Coordinates of C-alpha atoms in Angstrom, one line a residue:
M1 CA -42.0 -58.0 158.2
A2 CA -44.3 -61.0 158.9
K3 CA -46.2 -62.2 161.9
I4 CA -45.5 -65.8 162.4
S5 CA -46.7 -68.4 164.9
V6 CA -44.4 -71.4 165.6
F7 CA -46.1 -74.5 166.8
G8 CA -43.8 -76.7 168.9
I9 CA -41.3 -75.3 171.3
G10 CA -38.8 -78.0 170.8
Y11 CA -35.4 -77.9 169.2
V12 CA -36.4 -76.7 165.7
G13 CA -39.2 -74.5 167.1
V14 CA -37.1 -72.6 169.5
V15 CA -34.3 -71.9 167.1
S16 CA -36.7 -71.0 164.3
A17 CA -38.7 -68.7 166.5
A18 CA -35.7 -66.9 167.9
C19 CA -34.0 -66.4 164.5
L20 CA -37.2 -65.2 162.9
A21 CA -37.6 -62.7 165.7
Q22 CA -34.0 -61.6 165.3
D23 CA -34.8 -61.0 161.6
G24 CA -37.4 -58.5 162.7
H25 CA -40.6 -60.6 162.5
E26 CA -43.2 -60.8 165.2
V27 CA -43.2 -64.4 166.5
I28 CA -45.5 -66.3 168.8
A29 CA -44.2 -69.7 170.0
V30 CA -47.0 -72.2 170.8
D31 CA -46.9 -75.3 172.9
V32 CA -48.9 -77.4 175.4
D33 CA -46.0 -77.6 177.8
Q34 CA -46.4 -74.8 180.3
G35 CA -42.8 -75.1 181.5
K36 CA -41.5 -74.3 178.1
I37 CA -44.0 -71.4 177.7
D38 CA -43.0 -70.0 181.0
A39 CA -39.3 -70.3 180.1
I40 CA -39.7 -68.4 176.9
N41 CA -41.7 -65.6 178.4
A42 CA -39.1 -65.3 181.2
G43 CA -36.5 -64.8 178.5
M44 CA -34.9 -68.3 178.9
S45 CA -34.4 -71.0 176.4
P46 CA -36.0 -74.4 177.1
I47 CA -33.2 -76.1 175.2
V48 CA -29.4 -76.2 175.5
E49 CA -27.8 -74.8 172.3
E50 CA -24.8 -72.5 171.6
G51 CA -26.0 -68.9 171.7
I52 CA -29.7 -69.6 172.1
D53 CA -30.0 -68.3 175.7
D54 CA -28.8 -64.8 174.8
L55 CA -30.9 -64.7 171.6
V56 CA -34.1 -65.7 173.3
R57 CA -33.5 -63.3 176.1
E58 CA -32.8 -60.4 173.7
M59 CA -35.9 -61.2 171.5
V60 CA -38.3 -61.4 174.4
A61 CA -36.9 -58.2 175.9
K62 CA -37.5 -56.4 172.5
G63 CA -41.0 -57.7 172.4
K64 CA -40.4 -59.7 169.2
L65 CA -40.9 -63.1 170.8
R66 CA -43.5 -64.5 173.2
A67 CA -45.0 -67.9 174.0
T68 CA -48.5 -69.1 174.6
S69 CA -50.7 -72.2 174.9
D70 CA -53.6 -70.5 173.2
F71 CA -53.6 -72.0 169.7
G72 CA -56.5 -70.0 168.4
R73 CA -55.2 -66.7 169.5
A74 CA -51.8 -67.5 168.0
V75 CA -53.4 -68.2 164.6
H76 CA -55.6 -65.1 164.7
E77 CA -52.8 -62.8 165.5
T78 CA -50.4 -64.1 162.8
E79 CA -50.4 -64.5 159.0
M80 CA -48.4 -67.7 158.8
S81 CA -48.0 -70.8 161.1
F82 CA -45.0 -73.0 161.2
V83 CA -45.6 -76.6 162.4
C84 CA -42.3 -77.7 164.1
V85 CA -43.5 -80.7 166.3
G86 CA -41.7 -84.1 166.4
T87 CA -42.3 -87.0 164.1
P88 CA -41.0 -90.0 166.1
S89 CA -40.7 -93.4 164.5
A90 CA -43.7 -95.8 164.9
A91 CA -43.0 -99.4 165.9
D92 CA -42.8 -100.5 162.2
G93 CA -40.3 -97.8 161.3
S94 CA -42.8 -95.5 159.6
V95 CA -42.9 -91.9 160.4
G96 CA -45.2 -90.9 163.3
L97 CA -47.6 -88.2 162.2
S98 CA -49.8 -88.0 165.3
Y99 CA -48.3 -84.8 166.7
V100 CA -48.3 -83.1 163.3
T101 CA -52.0 -83.9 162.5
S102 CA -53.0 -83.0 166.0
V103 CA -51.5 -79.5 165.6
C104 CA -53.1 -79.2 162.1
E105 CA -56.5 -80.1 163.7
D106 CA -56.1 -77.2 166.2
I107 CA -54.9 -74.8 163.5
G108 CA -57.8 -75.8 161.3
K109 CA -60.3 -75.1 164.1
A110 CA -58.8 -71.6 164.5
L111 CA -58.9 -71.0 160.7
R112 CA -62.7 -71.8 160.7
E113 CA -63.2 -68.6 162.7
K114 CA -60.6 -66.5 160.8
D115 CA -61.7 -64.5 157.7
V116 CA -58.2 -63.3 156.7
Y117 CA -56.0 -65.6 154.5
H118 CA -53.5 -67.6 156.5
S119 CA -50.7 -69.9 155.5
V120 CA -49.8 -73.2 157.2
V121 CA -46.3 -74.4 156.6
I122 CA -45.0 -77.8 157.8
R123 CA -41.4 -77.8 158.9
S124 CA -41.5 -81.2 160.7
T125 CA -39.8 -84.0 158.8
I126 CA -42.4 -86.1 157.1
V127 CA -42.1 -88.6 154.2
P128 CA -43.2 -87.6 150.7
G129 CA -46.9 -87.3 150.3
S130 CA -47.6 -86.7 154.0
T131 CA -48.6 -83.1 153.6
E132 CA -51.1 -84.0 150.9
S133 CA -52.4 -87.2 152.5
A134 CA -52.4 -86.4 156.2
C135 CA -52.1 -82.6 156.9
I136 CA -54.3 -81.1 154.2
P137 CA -57.3 -83.4 154.8
V138 CA -57.2 -82.5 158.5
L139 CA -56.9 -78.8 157.9
E140 CA -59.7 -78.8 155.4
Q141 CA -62.0 -80.9 157.5
T142 CA -61.6 -78.8 160.7
S143 CA -61.5 -75.4 159.0
G144 CA -64.3 -76.0 156.5
K145 CA -62.1 -74.4 153.8
K146 CA -60.2 -75.6 150.8
A147 CA -56.4 -75.7 150.8
G148 CA -54.8 -73.3 148.3
V149 CA -58.0 -71.3 148.2
G150 CA -59.3 -70.7 151.7
F151 CA -55.8 -71.0 153.3
G152 CA -52.3 -71.5 152.1
V153 CA -50.1 -74.6 152.5
G154 CA -46.4 -75.1 152.2
Y155 CA -43.6 -77.5 153.2
Y156 CA -40.3 -75.9 154.3
P157 CA -37.8 -78.3 155.8
E158 CA -35.0 -77.2 158.1
F159 CA -31.4 -78.2 157.8
L160 CA -30.2 -77.4 161.3
R161 CA -27.4 -79.3 163.1
E162 CA -27.5 -79.4 166.8
S163 CA -24.7 -77.3 168.5
T164 CA -24.5 -75.1 165.3
A165 CA -28.2 -74.5 164.7
I166 CA -28.2 -70.6 164.9
A167 CA -25.3 -70.4 162.4
D168 CA -27.1 -73.0 160.2
S169 CA -30.3 -70.9 160.2
Y170 CA -28.4 -68.2 158.4
D171 CA -26.2 -70.4 156.3
P172 CA -27.9 -73.8 155.9
G173 CA -26.1 -74.8 152.7
L174 CA -29.5 -75.7 151.2
V175 CA -32.9 -74.0 151.1
V176 CA -35.9 -75.7 149.6
F177 CA -39.6 -75.2 150.0
G178 CA -42.8 -76.3 148.3
F179 CA -46.1 -74.5 148.2
M180 CA -49.7 -74.9 146.9
D181 CA -50.4 -71.2 146.5
E182 CA -48.6 -68.0 145.5
P183 CA -49.1 -66.1 148.7
T184 CA -47.5 -68.8 150.7
G185 CA -44.7 -69.2 148.2
Q186 CA -44.1 -65.4 148.2
I187 CA -43.8 -65.2 152.0
L188 CA -41.3 -68.1 152.1
A189 CA -39.3 -66.5 149.3
D190 CA -39.2 -63.2 151.2
L191 CA -38.0 -65.1 154.4
N192 CA -35.1 -66.5 152.4
K193 CA -34.2 -63.7 150.1
D194 CA -30.9 -63.0 151.8
M195 CA -29.6 -66.6 152.1
P196 CA -26.0 -67.1 150.9
C197 CA -27.1 -70.2 148.9
A198 CA -29.5 -71.3 146.2
V199 CA -33.2 -71.1 147.1
N200 CA -35.1 -74.0 145.5
K201 CA -38.8 -73.5 144.9
V202 CA -40.5 -76.8 144.2
D203 CA -43.7 -78.8 144.7
I204 CA -44.5 -80.0 148.1
R205 CA -43.6 -83.7 147.5
T206 CA -40.2 -82.8 146.1
A207 CA -39.4 -80.6 149.1
E208 CA -40.4 -83.5 151.4
M209 CA -38.2 -85.9 149.5
V210 CA -35.2 -83.5 149.5
K211 CA -35.3 -83.4 153.3
Y212 CA -35.3 -87.2 153.6
T213 CA -32.7 -87.6 150.9
S214 CA -30.4 -85.1 152.6
N215 CA -30.7 -86.8 156.0
T216 CA -30.4 -90.3 154.6
W217 CA -27.3 -89.2 152.6
R218 CA -25.7 -88.0 155.9
A219 CA -26.5 -91.4 157.5
V220 CA -25.0 -93.2 154.4
K221 CA -21.8 -91.2 154.6
V222 CA -21.2 -91.9 158.3
T223 CA -21.7 -95.7 157.7
F224 CA -19.5 -95.7 154.6
A225 CA -16.7 -93.9 156.4
N226 CA -16.9 -96.4 159.3
E227 CA -16.8 -99.4 157.0
I228 CA -13.7 -98.0 155.3
G229 CA -12.2 -97.2 158.7
N230 CA -12.8 -100.8 159.9
I231 CA -11.4 -102.3 156.7
A232 CA -8.4 -100.0 156.7
K233 CA -7.6 -100.8 160.3
S234 CA -7.6 -104.5 159.5
C235 CA -4.9 -103.8 156.9
G236 CA -2.8 -101.7 159.1
I237 CA -3.9 -98.5 157.3
D238 CA -5.1 -95.3 158.9
G239 CA -8.7 -95.0 157.7
Q240 CA -9.0 -91.3 158.6
S241 CA -6.0 -90.5 156.4
V242 CA -7.7 -92.4 153.6
M243 CA -11.0 -90.6 154.0
E244 CA -9.3 -87.2 154.3
I245 CA -7.5 -87.7 151.0
L246 CA -10.8 -88.8 149.4
C247 CA -12.6 -85.7 150.8
S248 CA -9.9 -83.4 149.3
D249 CA -11.5 -84.1 146.0
K250 CA -13.9 -81.1 146.1
K251 CA -15.3 -82.0 142.7
A252 CA -17.0 -85.0 144.3
A253 CA -18.8 -82.7 146.7
M254 CA -18.0 -84.8 149.7
S255 CA -18.5 -83.2 153.1
P256 CA -15.7 -84.1 155.5
Y257 CA -18.1 -83.5 158.5
F258 CA -19.6 -86.9 158.0
M259 CA -16.9 -88.7 156.1
R260 CA -14.9 -89.5 159.2
P261 CA -14.5 -93.0 160.5
G262 CA -15.8 -93.3 164.1
F263 CA -18.8 -94.4 166.1
A264 CA -22.4 -94.9 165.1
F265 CA -24.8 -92.1 164.0
G266 CA -27.8 -91.2 166.2
G267 CA -29.9 -88.3 167.1
S268 CA -33.5 -87.2 166.4
C269 CA -33.2 -87.3 162.6
L270 CA -30.9 -89.8 160.9
P271 CA -32.1 -93.1 162.5
K272 CA -35.8 -92.5 162.2
D273 CA -35.5 -90.9 158.7
V274 CA -33.6 -93.9 157.3
R275 CA -36.2 -96.2 158.9
A276 CA -39.1 -94.1 157.4
L277 CA -37.6 -94.0 153.9
R278 CA -37.0 -97.8 154.1
H279 CA -40.6 -98.3 155.1
L280 CA -41.8 -96.1 152.3
A281 CA -39.8 -98.1 149.8
S282 CA -41.3 -101.3 151.2
Q283 CA -44.8 -99.9 150.8
N284 CA -44.0 -99.2 147.2
D285 CA -42.5 -102.7 146.6
T286 CA -39.1 -101.0 145.9
P287 CA -36.0 -102.8 147.1
A288 CA -33.9 -100.8 149.5
H289 CA -30.8 -102.9 150.1
L290 CA -28.5 -100.0 151.1
L291 CA -31.0 -98.6 153.6
N292 CA -31.2 -102.0 155.3
A293 CA -27.4 -102.2 155.3
V294 CA -27.1 -98.7 156.8
L295 CA -29.1 -99.6 159.9
E296 CA -27.5 -103.0 160.2
A297 CA -24.0 -101.6 159.9
N298 CA -24.8 -98.8 162.4
E299 CA -26.1 -101.4 164.9
A300 CA -22.9 -103.5 164.3
Q301 CA -20.7 -100.4 165.1
I302 CA -22.4 -100.2 168.5
S303 CA -21.9 -103.9 169.0
K304 CA -18.3 -103.5 168.1
A305 CA -17.8 -100.9 170.7
E306 CA -19.6 -103.1 173.3
A307 CA -17.2 -105.9 172.5
M308 CA -14.2 -103.6 172.8
V309 CA -15.3 -102.6 176.3
E310 CA -16.0 -106.2 177.4
K311 CA -12.6 -107.3 176.1
S312 CA -11.0 -104.9 178.6
G313 CA -12.6 -106.8 181.5
A314 CA -13.4 -103.5 183.3
Q315 CA -16.3 -103.6 185.7
T316 CA -16.5 -99.8 186.0
V317 CA -16.5 -97.7 182.8
G318 CA -16.3 -93.9 182.6
F319 CA -18.1 -92.5 179.6
V320 CA -16.9 -89.2 178.2
G321 CA -20.1 -88.1 176.5
I322 CA -23.6 -89.6 176.4
S323 CA -25.5 -87.2 174.1
F324 CA -25.7 -88.2 170.5
K325 CA -23.0 -85.6 169.6
P326 CA -20.9 -83.0 171.5
G327 CA -22.3 -79.6 172.0
T328 CA -25.9 -80.7 172.9
D329 CA -27.8 -82.3 175.7
D330 CA -30.0 -84.3 173.2
L331 CA -30.1 -88.0 174.0
R332 CA -32.6 -89.1 171.4
E333 CA -31.4 -92.3 169.8
S334 CA -27.9 -91.6 171.0
P335 CA -25.7 -94.7 170.3
L336 CA -23.8 -93.9 173.5
V337 CA -27.1 -94.3 175.4
S338 CA -27.6 -97.6 173.8
L339 CA -24.1 -98.7 174.5
A340 CA -24.3 -97.6 178.1
A341 CA -27.6 -99.5 178.6
R342 CA -26.1 -102.7 177.2
L343 CA -23.1 -102.5 179.6
I344 CA -25.3 -101.7 182.6
N345 CA -27.5 -104.7 181.8
K346 CA -24.4 -106.9 181.9
G347 CA -23.6 -105.7 185.4
I348 CA -21.0 -103.1 184.4
E349 CA -21.1 -99.9 186.4
V350 CA -21.2 -96.8 184.1
N351 CA -20.4 -93.3 185.1
I352 CA -20.7 -90.3 182.7
Y353 CA -18.9 -87.1 182.1
D354 CA -21.0 -84.9 179.7
P355 CA -20.9 -81.2 180.4
F356 CA -24.0 -80.3 178.3
V357 CA -26.3 -83.0 179.7
K358 CA -25.1 -82.1 183.3
E359 CA -25.7 -78.4 182.6
A360 CA -29.3 -79.2 181.5
Y361 CA -29.9 -81.1 184.8
D362 CA -28.2 -78.6 187.0
S363 CA -30.0 -75.6 185.5
G364 CA -33.4 -77.3 185.6
T365 CA -33.8 -77.0 181.9
P366 CA -37.3 -78.3 180.9
G367 CA -36.8 -81.7 179.2
A368 CA -33.4 -82.4 180.8
G369 CA -32.5 -86.0 179.9
R370 CA -34.7 -85.8 176.8
G371 CA -34.6 -88.9 174.8
N372 CA -33.2 -91.2 177.5
E373 CA -35.3 -94.3 177.8
S374 CA -32.6 -96.8 178.5
V375 CA -30.0 -95.6 181.1
P376 CA -31.4 -95.9 184.7
N377 CA -30.6 -93.1 187.2
L378 CA -28.9 -91.1 184.5
E379 CA -28.7 -87.9 186.6
N380 CA -27.0 -89.7 189.4
R381 CA -24.4 -91.2 187.0
L382 CA -23.2 -87.8 185.8
V383 CA -19.8 -86.7 187.1
G384 CA -18.8 -83.1 186.9
D385 CA -15.0 -83.7 187.4
L386 CA -13.2 -85.5 184.7
D387 CA -10.3 -86.5 187.0
E388 CA -12.8 -88.2 189.3
L389 CA -14.3 -90.1 186.3
I390 CA -10.8 -91.3 185.2
N391 CA -9.6 -92.3 188.6
D392 CA -12.7 -94.3 189.4
A393 CA -12.8 -96.1 186.1
G394 CA -11.4 -99.5 185.1
A395 CA -11.7 -98.3 181.5
V396 CA -12.5 -95.0 180.0
L397 CA -14.8 -94.8 176.9
V398 CA -14.4 -91.6 174.8
G399 CA -17.7 -91.2 173.0
N400 CA -17.7 -87.4 172.3
Y401 CA -14.9 -85.0 171.7
Y402 CA -14.5 -82.2 174.1
N403 CA -11.3 -80.0 173.8
E404 CA -10.9 -79.7 177.5
T405 CA -10.6 -83.4 178.0
V406 CA -8.0 -84.3 175.4
E407 CA -4.7 -83.9 177.3
K408 CA -6.0 -85.7 180.4
L409 CA -7.4 -88.6 178.4
K410 CA -4.1 -88.9 176.4
E411 CA -2.3 -89.1 179.7
A412 CA -4.7 -91.7 181.1
A413 CA -4.2 -93.9 178.0
K414 CA -0.6 -94.4 179.1
T415 CA -1.6 -96.4 182.1
Q416 CA -5.2 -97.6 181.8
T417 CA -7.6 -98.9 179.1
V418 CA -9.1 -96.1 176.9
V419 CA -11.6 -97.1 174.3
D420 CA -11.8 -94.2 171.8
L421 CA -14.9 -93.9 169.5
T422 CA -14.1 -90.3 168.3
R423 CA -10.3 -90.0 168.2
L424 CA -8.5 -87.9 170.7
H425 CA -5.5 -87.1 168.5
R426 CA -4.3 -88.1 165.1
D427 CA -1.1 -89.5 166.5
M428 CA -2.9 -92.0 168.6
V429 CA -3.4 -95.5 167.2
S430 CA -4.4 -98.8 168.9
D431 CA -1.8 -100.1 171.3
E432 CA -1.6 -102.0 174.6
N433 CA -3.9 -99.7 176.5
Y434 CA -5.5 -97.5 173.9
E435 CA -8.0 -98.9 171.4
G436 CA -9.5 -96.9 168.6
I437 CA -12.7 -98.2 167.0
C438 CA -11.5 -97.6 163.4
W439 CA -7.8 -96.8 163.8

């Protein structure tokens, strides 16, 4: 079993650390946020995710997982470090590397004082060439050692979907990693030896590119399904039936998870990764027409939903869901946040039913409301009772699908305006009160 330090107690970091600990490894989670550190050491998860609370509690109790702000000690007490910090988009759409390089600088300083071989593995999503052009130079400069000789380097992207991240850790569908040196490659191979899918061992740039290709493909599929849905609706055809039939062709390897007409994509990965790949293409003087179209079409889907709400004439709108997808409290680049902000700026009152976001606030989860930069007084807009939300609303906007809301919302659609971006039920199509975005 390995001793691993995980730098960054965010979404990927917490899930990775807890799952590695469950596999029997000794894991130290590292961050500068004392609230997150205290939460882990108290056996509590600093994020909201299905099953993560129990897993963190169990691993801390077993002594397999602990957290610290002492970067140097974490490096000295482990044999491999995972870098799992965020890479937010810069103003021009390029990937932001400041958090990654800052962590690499701190790890490099610790490596200068460490005589035992240590591997540094980047898990953050970074465009091809970033490990070589940004991470390795910083590590070499601060450690005084040469990459691949004095310390190991690898790139090992994650393929975790929020709300199913623990299950995805053990069945990701795709495993790929790149490495400079055999010791790093061997440890990564050992970590993945029991995976129920192919393990792809490649060079670092290829591993970086696979991650962006995978995320961009997801974004492309969502946009394609929405466009088909919009066109199908204009012809009086059910776009979801069309896409379901298309997805039944398993030889085409189409995942029905994304190939479903509905609302815009969002979250911490797809929007920024499409922007970053588009920026990379521009830097290389390579046309990227589809990437431009993906972002333009995604924005248009938000504008379409905005127009649908405005058409209703409602001055009070009840949102069912505000996170970028059901099952998480993550608001980063949520299209529902963008939509709500637009309506609020036009003088429309917005109230919100979102059990996961409300849970994060009510439980005092560190980082509650994470990613919200647009909706003022978000916590005060949250409503815990769906009946109250419906009764007070001139129109109800269904942004996320929650099983417990379906029957009440179907009933509400008989007498008041319901704008549906996710589809409550396959039998429901646009009529006098009910308006589906693609059906």
